[in-house]
Tab-separated table of C-alpha atoms and ligand atoms in Angstrom:
chain	number	residue	atom	x	y	z
A	16	UNK	CA	77.983	92.183	155.712
A	17	UNK	CA	80.083	94.320	153.359
A	18	UNK	CA	79.298	93.018	149.838
A	19	UNK	CA	82.751	94.114	148.637
A	20	UNK	CA	84.571	92.437	151.505
A	21	UNK	CA	86.841	89.674	150.267
A	22	UNK	CA	90.255	88.158	150.836
A	23	UNK	CA	93.622	88.377	149.148
A	24	UNK	CA	96.775	86.368	149.698
A	25	UNK	CA	99.089	88.664	151.663
A	26	UNK	CA	102.034	86.278	152.214
A	27	UNK	CA	103.305	82.831	151.255
A	28	UNK	CA	105.921	80.427	152.627
A	29	UNK	CA	107.057	76.818	152.384
A	30	UNK	CA	109.253	74.241	154.065
A	31	UNK	CA	110.967	70.988	153.044
A	32	UNK	CA	112.953	68.680	155.319
A	33	UNK	CA	116.731	68.592	154.691
A	34	UNK	CA	117.019	64.888	153.875
A	35	UNK	CA	116.769	64.175	150.131
A	36	UNK	CA	116.059	60.741	148.648
A	37	UNK	CA	116.917	60.440	144.946
A	38	UNK	CA	115.412	58.033	142.429
A	39	UNK	CA	118.806	56.339	142.134
A	40	UNK	CA	118.853	55.698	145.897
A	41	UNK	CA	115.345	54.193	145.708
A	42	UNK	CA	116.463	51.950	142.832
A	43	UNK	CA	119.136	50.439	145.089
A	44	UNK	CA	116.441	48.581	147.051
A	45	UNK	CA	113.426	48.591	144.684
A	46	UNK	CA	112.900	46.961	141.274
A	47	UNK	CA	112.737	50.342	139.504
A	48	UNK	CA	115.039	52.871	137.824
A	49	UNK	CA	115.681	56.600	137.751
A	50	UNK	CA	114.700	56.644	134.055
A	51	UNK	CA	111.362	54.863	134.659
A	52	UNK	CA	110.370	57.179	137.534
A	53	UNK	CA	111.311	60.358	135.631
A	54	UNK	CA	109.535	59.271	132.475
A	55	UNK	CA	106.332	57.960	134.120
A	56	UNK	CA	105.978	60.582	136.909
A	57	UNK	CA	108.340	63.556	136.396
A	58	UNK	CA	109.826	62.974	139.871
A	59	UNK	CA	113.616	63.138	140.322
A	60	UNK	CA	113.921	63.269	144.104
A	61	UNK	CA	111.811	63.849	147.201
A	62	UNK	CA	112.439	65.185	150.714
A	63	UNK	CA	111.823	62.780	153.610
A	64	UNK	CA	112.166	62.625	157.393
A	65	UNK	CA	109.915	65.645	158.018
A	66	UNK	CA	107.453	66.290	160.836
A	67	UNK	CA	104.012	67.505	159.747
A	68	UNK	CA	103.689	69.977	162.624
A	69	UNK	CA	107.266	71.305	162.346
A	70	UNK	CA	107.051	71.830	158.585
A	71	UNK	CA	103.627	73.478	159.047
A	72	UNK	CA	105.081	75.804	161.673
A	73	UNK	CA	108.093	76.743	159.512
A	74	UNK	CA	105.986	77.365	156.401
A	75	UNK	CA	103.421	79.297	158.469
A	76	UNK	CA	106.113	81.481	160.066
A	77	UNK	CA	107.544	82.345	156.625
A	78	UNK	CA	104.089	83.257	155.305
A	79	UNK	CA	103.480	85.494	158.353
A	80	UNK	CA	106.862	87.201	157.824
A	81	UNK	CA	106.052	87.791	154.140
A	82	UNK	CA	102.702	89.336	155.138
A	83	UNK	CA	104.356	91.504	157.801
A	84	UNK	CA	102.166	89.926	160.492
A	85	UNK	CA	102.651	87.894	163.667
A	86	UNK	CA	100.563	85.275	165.433
A	87	UNK	CA	98.589	87.867	167.397
A	88	UNK	CA	97.136	89.153	164.105
A	89	UNK	CA	95.786	85.735	163.081
A	90	UNK	CA	92.104	85.015	163.757
A	91	UNK	CA	92.225	81.391	162.607
A	92	UNK	CA	94.819	78.838	161.494
A	93	UNK	CA	93.727	75.929	159.297
A	94	UNK	CA	96.213	73.088	158.759
A	95	UNK	CA	95.253	70.836	155.841
A	96	UNK	CA	96.875	67.462	156.522
A	97	UNK	CA	96.300	63.709	156.677
A	98	UNK	CA	99.424	63.039	158.713
A	99	UNK	CA	99.147	64.859	162.052
A	100	UNK	CA	101.514	63.202	164.534
A	101	UNK	CA	98.745	62.661	167.085
A	102	UNK	CA	95.162	61.487	166.669
A	103	UNK	CA	94.344	64.528	168.801
A	104	UNK	CA	95.009	67.339	169.010
A	105	UNK	CA	95.589	68.227	165.374
A	106	UNK	CA	98.784	69.669	163.918
A	107	UNK	CA	97.088	73.092	164.089
A	108	UNK	CA	97.396	72.996	167.893
A	109	UNK	CA	101.203	72.782	167.613
A	110	UNK	CA	101.284	75.606	165.061
A	111	UNK	CA	98.987	77.653	167.299
A	112	UNK	CA	101.394	77.320	170.233
A	113	UNK	CA	104.630	77.755	168.268
A	114	UNK	CA	103.479	80.846	166.344
A	115	UNK	CA	101.574	82.260	169.350
A	116	UNK	CA	98.388	82.588	167.327
A	117	UNK	CA	95.607	84.540	168.987
A	118	UNK	CA	92.578	82.996	167.265
A	119	UNK	CA	91.169	79.541	166.566
A	120	UNK	CA	92.945	76.477	165.181
A	121	UNK	CA	91.851	73.276	163.475
A	122	UNK	CA	93.008	70.618	161.035
A	123	UNK	CA	91.260	69.860	157.753
A	124	UNK	CA	91.483	66.383	156.232
A	125	UNK	CA	90.681	66.369	152.528
A	126	UNK	CA	93.949	64.600	151.596
A	127	UNK	CA	95.762	66.174	148.633
A	128	UNK	CA	92.953	68.655	147.920
A	129	UNK	CA	92.951	69.887	151.539
A	130	UNK	CA	94.857	73.107	150.941
A	131	UNK	CA	92.497	74.327	148.201
A	132	UNK	CA	89.498	73.442	150.399
A	133	UNK	CA	91.169	75.450	153.181
A	134	UNK	CA	91.766	78.455	150.940
A	135	UNK	CA	88.109	78.542	149.874
A	136	UNK	CA	86.885	78.124	153.466
A	137	UNK	CA	89.262	80.835	154.706
A	138	UNK	CA	87.854	83.229	152.104
A	139	UNK	CA	84.328	82.538	153.407
A	140	UNK	CA	85.437	83.127	157.003
A	141	UNK	CA	86.951	86.474	155.983
A	142	UNK	CA	83.782	87.486	154.143
A	143	UNK	CA	81.960	86.563	157.393
A	144	UNK	CA	84.148	88.955	159.394
A	145	UNK	CA	87.625	87.591	160.218
A	146	UNK	CA	90.607	89.751	159.209
A	147	UNK	CA	93.518	87.312	158.773
A	148	UNK	CA	93.481	83.518	158.309
A	149	UNK	CA	96.624	81.381	158.030
A	150	UNK	CA	96.064	78.406	155.709
A	151	UNK	CA	98.752	75.724	155.715
A	152	UNK	CA	99.058	72.470	153.771
A	153	UNK	CA	101.538	70.074	155.399
A	154	UNK	CA	102.092	66.346	155.037
A	155	UNK	CA	104.854	63.968	156.033
A	156	UNK	CA	103.916	60.832	154.128
A	157	UNK	CA	107.331	59.135	154.423
A	158	UNK	CA	106.366	57.365	157.699
A	159	UNK	CA	103.214	56.027	155.992
A	160	UNK	CA	104.991	54.784	152.864
A	161	UNK	CA	105.734	51.093	152.249
A	162	UNK	CA	109.338	51.424	151.074
A	163	UNK	CA	109.157	47.902	149.571
A	164	UNK	CA	106.199	48.789	147.280
A	165	UNK	CA	107.493	50.316	144.035
A	166	UNK	CA	104.009	51.447	142.962
A	167	UNK	CA	103.767	53.961	145.848
A	168	UNK	CA	107.293	54.443	147.282
A	169	UNK	CA	108.431	56.333	144.165
A	170	UNK	CA	105.653	58.911	144.439
A	171	UNK	CA	105.417	60.460	147.881
A	172	UNK	CA	107.502	62.937	149.883
A	173	UNK	CA	107.279	65.362	152.813
A	174	UNK	CA	106.655	69.105	152.537
A	175	UNK	CA	104.530	72.103	153.509
A	176	UNK	CA	103.335	75.409	152.114
A	177	UNK	CA	101.325	78.236	153.622
A	178	UNK	CA	99.462	81.421	152.779
A	179	UNK	CA	98.036	84.264	154.838
A	180	UNK	CA	94.604	85.377	153.639
A	181	UNK	CA	93.764	88.947	154.595
A	182	UNK	CA	90.583	90.991	154.322
A	183	UNK	CA	90.378	93.537	151.508
A	184	UNK	CA	87.792	95.427	149.465
A	185	UNK	CA	88.660	93.759	146.186
A	186	UNK	CA	88.041	89.990	146.384
A	187	UNK	CA	90.811	87.817	144.923
A	188	UNK	CA	88.878	84.547	144.868
A	189	UNK	CA	86.818	84.992	141.705
A	190	UNK	CA	85.368	81.486	141.432
A	191	UNK	CA	85.701	78.067	143.003
A	192	UNK	CA	84.410	74.518	143.027
A	193	UNK	CA	84.590	71.683	145.560
A	194	UNK	CA	83.525	68.061	145.172
A	195	UNK	CA	83.977	64.491	146.286
A	196	UNK	CA	83.105	60.905	145.423
A	197	UNK	CA	83.137	58.863	148.607
A	198	UNK	CA	82.345	55.646	146.712
A	199	UNK	CA	85.928	55.809	145.351
A	200	UNK	CA	87.600	55.931	148.766
A	201	UNK	CA	88.978	52.365	148.290
A	202	UNK	CA	91.321	53.390	145.433
A	203	UNK	CA	93.614	55.436	147.702
A	204	UNK	CA	93.613	55.022	151.470
A	205	UNK	CA	95.710	54.474	154.596
A	206	UNK	CA	94.422	52.561	157.613
A	207	UNK	CA	95.664	53.294	161.146
A	208	UNK	CA	99.077	51.679	161.726
A	209	UNK	CA	99.350	50.699	158.063
A	210	UNK	CA	100.862	52.125	154.854
A	211	UNK	CA	99.421	53.927	151.799
A	212	UNK	CA	97.429	51.612	149.494
A	213	UNK	CA	96.610	52.758	145.962
A	214	UNK	CA	95.203	51.639	142.620
A	215	UNK	CA	97.440	53.971	140.611
A	216	UNK	CA	95.807	53.577	137.213
A	217	UNK	CA	92.314	54.207	138.590
A	218	UNK	CA	93.479	57.244	140.583
A	219	UNK	CA	95.132	58.610	137.438
A	220	UNK	CA	91.960	58.186	135.379
A	221	UNK	CA	89.606	59.695	137.971
A	222	UNK	CA	91.990	62.552	138.835
A	223	UNK	CA	92.148	63.814	135.250
A	224	UNK	CA	88.371	63.719	134.903
A	225	UNK	CA	87.712	65.321	138.308
A	226	UNK	CA	90.128	68.204	137.757
A	227	UNK	CA	88.910	68.810	134.233
A	228	UNK	CA	85.301	69.161	135.450
A	229	UNK	CA	86.092	70.992	138.692
A	230	UNK	CA	88.541	73.467	137.168
A	231	UNK	CA	86.050	74.051	134.360
A	232	UNK	CA	83.319	74.800	136.916
A	233	UNK	CA	85.584	77.176	138.865
A	234	UNK	CA	86.476	79.081	135.677
A	235	UNK	CA	82.772	79.247	134.705
A	236	UNK	CA	81.914	80.613	138.168
A	237	UNK	CA	84.670	83.195	137.809
A	238	UNK	CA	83.568	84.089	134.277
A	239	UNK	CA	87.027	83.470	132.814
A	240	UNK	CA	88.195	81.428	129.829
A	241	UNK	CA	91.095	78.928	129.987
A	242	UNK	CA	93.260	81.139	127.756
A	243	UNK	CA	92.987	83.946	130.347
A	244	UNK	CA	94.676	81.803	133.025
A	245	UNK	CA	98.239	83.048	133.605
A	246	UNK	CA	99.373	80.180	135.862
A	247	UNK	CA	97.928	76.769	136.667
A	248	UNK	CA	98.996	75.694	140.174
A	249	UNK	CA	98.105	71.995	140.164
A	250	UNK	CA	98.441	69.274	142.776
A	251	UNK	CA	101.836	67.714	142.073
A	252	UNK	CA	101.015	64.000	141.770
A	253	UNK	CA	102.354	63.082	138.337
A	254	UNK	CA	103.571	65.291	135.466
A	255	UNK	CA	101.593	63.152	133.026
A	256	UNK	CA	98.365	63.854	134.987
A	257	UNK	CA	99.075	67.604	134.765
A	258	UNK	CA	99.892	67.369	131.035
A	259	UNK	CA	96.641	65.538	130.439
A	260	UNK	CA	94.663	68.116	132.462
A	261	UNK	CA	96.288	70.982	130.514
A	262	UNK	CA	95.431	69.350	127.218
A	263	UNK	CA	91.801	68.753	128.215
A	264	UNK	CA	91.342	72.263	129.642
A	265	UNK	CA	93.119	73.992	126.742
A	266	UNK	CA	95.871	75.494	128.930
A	267	UNK	CA	99.505	75.484	127.681
A	268	UNK	CA	101.615	73.040	129.715
A	269	UNK	CA	104.286	75.716	130.195
A	270	UNK	CA	101.719	77.667	132.256
A	271	UNK	CA	101.672	74.844	134.847
A	272	UNK	CA	103.906	75.616	137.833
A	273	UNK	CA	105.716	72.360	138.630
A	274	UNK	CA	107.875	71.487	141.640
A	275	UNK	CA	107.281	67.735	141.457
A	276	UNK	CA	110.796	66.934	140.173
A	277	UNK	CA	112.188	68.195	143.484
A	278	UNK	CA	109.393	67.256	145.911
A	279	UNK	CA	107.393	64.263	144.641
A	280	UNK	CA	103.787	64.211	145.837
A	281	UNK	CA	103.607	66.062	149.159
A	282	UNK	CA	99.813	65.701	149.454
A	283	UNK	CA	98.285	68.811	151.085
A	284	UNK	CA	101.695	70.521	150.897
A	285	UNK	CA	101.931	70.384	147.140
A	286	UNK	CA	99.702	73.226	145.867
A	287	UNK	CA	101.023	75.845	148.338
A	288	UNK	CA	104.621	74.654	147.747
A	289	UNK	CA	104.194	75.295	144.023
A	290	UNK	CA	102.399	78.598	144.653
A	291	UNK	CA	105.152	79.842	146.939
A	292	UNK	CA	107.876	78.792	144.472
A	293	UNK	CA	106.304	80.896	141.712
A	294	UNK	CA	105.725	83.879	144.037
A	295	UNK	CA	109.262	83.641	145.367
A	296	UNK	CA	110.958	83.572	141.954
A	297	UNK	CA	108.829	86.477	140.678
A	298	UNK	CA	106.870	84.519	138.074
A	299	UNK	CA	103.525	85.511	139.606
A	300	UNK	CA	102.804	89.229	139.147
A	301	UNK	CA	99.951	91.516	140.240
A	302	UNK	CA	96.935	91.061	137.982
A	303	UNK	CA	97.837	87.458	137.062
A	304	UNK	CA	94.978	84.955	137.053
A	305	UNK	CA	95.797	81.739	138.907
A	306	UNK	CA	93.934	78.442	138.704
A	307	UNK	CA	94.610	76.282	141.767
A	308	UNK	CA	93.546	72.647	141.398
A	309	UNK	CA	93.753	69.885	143.999
A	310	UNK	CA	92.602	66.255	143.966
A	311	UNK	CA	93.246	63.228	146.103
A	312	UNK	CA	92.027	60.494	148.396
A	313	UNK	CA	88.316	60.523	149.053
A	314	UNK	CA	88.201	61.013	146.150
A	315	UNK	CA	88.064	64.704	146.810
A	316	UNK	CA	88.796	67.703	144.633
A	317	UNK	CA	88.759	71.497	144.801
A	318	UNK	CA	89.575	74.293	142.345
A	319	UNK	CA	89.942	78.034	142.777
A	320	UNK	CA	90.457	80.965	140.407
A	321	UNK	CA	92.446	83.724	142.119
A	322	UNK	CA	93.393	87.209	140.851
A	323	UNK	CA	96.857	87.963	142.272
A	324	UNK	CA	97.108	91.285	144.104
A	325	UNK	CA	100.163	93.255	145.217
B	404	COA	N1	109.312	51.014	138.334
B	404	COA	C1	109.381	50.245	137.232
B	404	COA	N2	108.310	49.655	136.689
B	404	COA	C2	107.126	49.862	137.280
B	404	COA	C3	106.989	50.656	138.420
B	404	COA	C4	108.145	51.246	138.957
B	404	COA	N3	108.132	52.029	140.051
B	404	COA	N4	105.692	50.688	138.781
B	404	COA	C5	105.025	49.946	137.894
B	404	COA	N5	105.887	49.429	136.984
B	404	COA	C6	105.604	48.576	135.851
B	404	COA	C7	104.338	47.754	136.032
B	404	COA	O1	104.624	46.555	136.716
B	404	COA	C8	103.927	47.523	134.619
B	404	COA	O2	104.702	46.484	134.063
B	404	COA	P1	104.062	45.455	132.995
B	404	COA	O3	103.689	46.282	131.804
B	404	COA	O4	105.203	44.520	132.735
B	404	COA	O5	102.905	44.838	133.683
B	404	COA	C9	104.326	48.820	133.905
B	404	COA	O6	105.349	49.402	134.725
B	404	COA	C10	103.174	49.795	133.752
B	404	COA	O7	102.468	49.845	134.996
B	404	COA	P2	101.324	50.869	135.259
B	404	COA	O8	100.759	50.666	136.622
B	404	COA	O9	100.387	50.893	134.087
B	404	COA	O10	102.183	52.209	135.251
B	404	COA	P3	101.674	53.671	135.063
B	404	COA	O11	102.228	54.229	133.844
B	404	COA	O12	100.193	53.772	135.320
B	404	COA	O13	102.411	54.396	136.264
B	404	COA	C11	101.847	55.263	138.430
B	404	COA	C12	102.118	54.012	137.600
B	404	COA	C13	101.532	54.855	139.851
B	404	COA	C14	103.088	56.139	138.388
B	404	COA	C15	100.646	56.021	137.793
B	404	COA	O14	99.561	55.120	137.591
B	404	COA	C16	100.169	57.166	138.615
B	404	COA	O15	100.878	58.133	138.822
B	404	COA	N6	98.904	57.108	139.094
B	404	COA	C17	98.355	58.165	139.892
B	404	COA	C18	98.873	58.039	141.295
B	404	COA	C19	98.602	59.287	142.098
B	404	COA	O16	98.612	60.363	141.568
B	404	COA	N7	98.376	59.116	143.399
B	404	COA	C20	98.170	60.188	144.314
B	404	COA	C21	96.943	60.955	143.992
B	404	COA	S1	96.761	62.264	145.119
């Protein structure tokens, strides 16, 4: 094995369904208000009516285009999702067919931290010998939302993001951490044929603590200090969670890339959606140090420190 072999992100993409649901529209049928949702979550609107597999395919195609690759170049596609349309096969099978991918395909269910898990696992697969891995986070949670429950209906939306990871001699993934606490799986779950159930306050509390410890471990493993981080790319669950994480880690809140106002919580889609937004608008530049941080149902969490390359 080449000790210098590593992976870099060679392309990014994202996709959101066309239909937008504003806070004001939600307040027409729920005992809530635009002001309450903005103030307590940072969310202004969310996109709904998406298909997990279609959004994954669209985001994946855009990431391939950005990398200058096609499906025949891809050794493996990983779709992080909790909302595949069929019990089997996974959403990755649809993406595999639609993008004419040559290699393997599988889904990864680690809820909202799934994309960061996928990124770390893709890096390992590239170190082990693969050349290009497509990692997608895609979730359509609108069909699983109880639109009469104001404690969850205000939070979730549909969306997808994707990256291509490609082999290179200068590893981009400098440090990472993964973790879980299965004893907390009752605080955020969805049963078959049911809707999302959540203890919001408990999730909030545990999420801040988990990200603080996990992101700290990833930075330690990478040998970097919080003040060296150029951009924090956090899971977009609640602006107040991100503010709290920034404060505890000692990272300025204006370094956090946020898309939550537009998207709500898109589960596995959220980290790559935010990453792509900041790549697309030119905020992320070669040499920048990124801290990706996901957390969600499980509880599960994953953090990664990435040096951005041209
Ligand atoms: N609109 C208006 N009022 C609401 C409301 C809503 N949508 N939801 C709750 N309230 C009310 C409550 O009934 C409560 O009223 P009371 O003081 O009269 O009893 C008050 O607002 C505060 O409720 P609380 O549950 O403490 O609100 P909060 O500030 O914790 O915000 C969440 C609720 C769900 C937004 C917040 O806990 C959260 O974001 N948790 C994390 C959820 C998450 O990230 N899940 C996904 C993880 S991947």
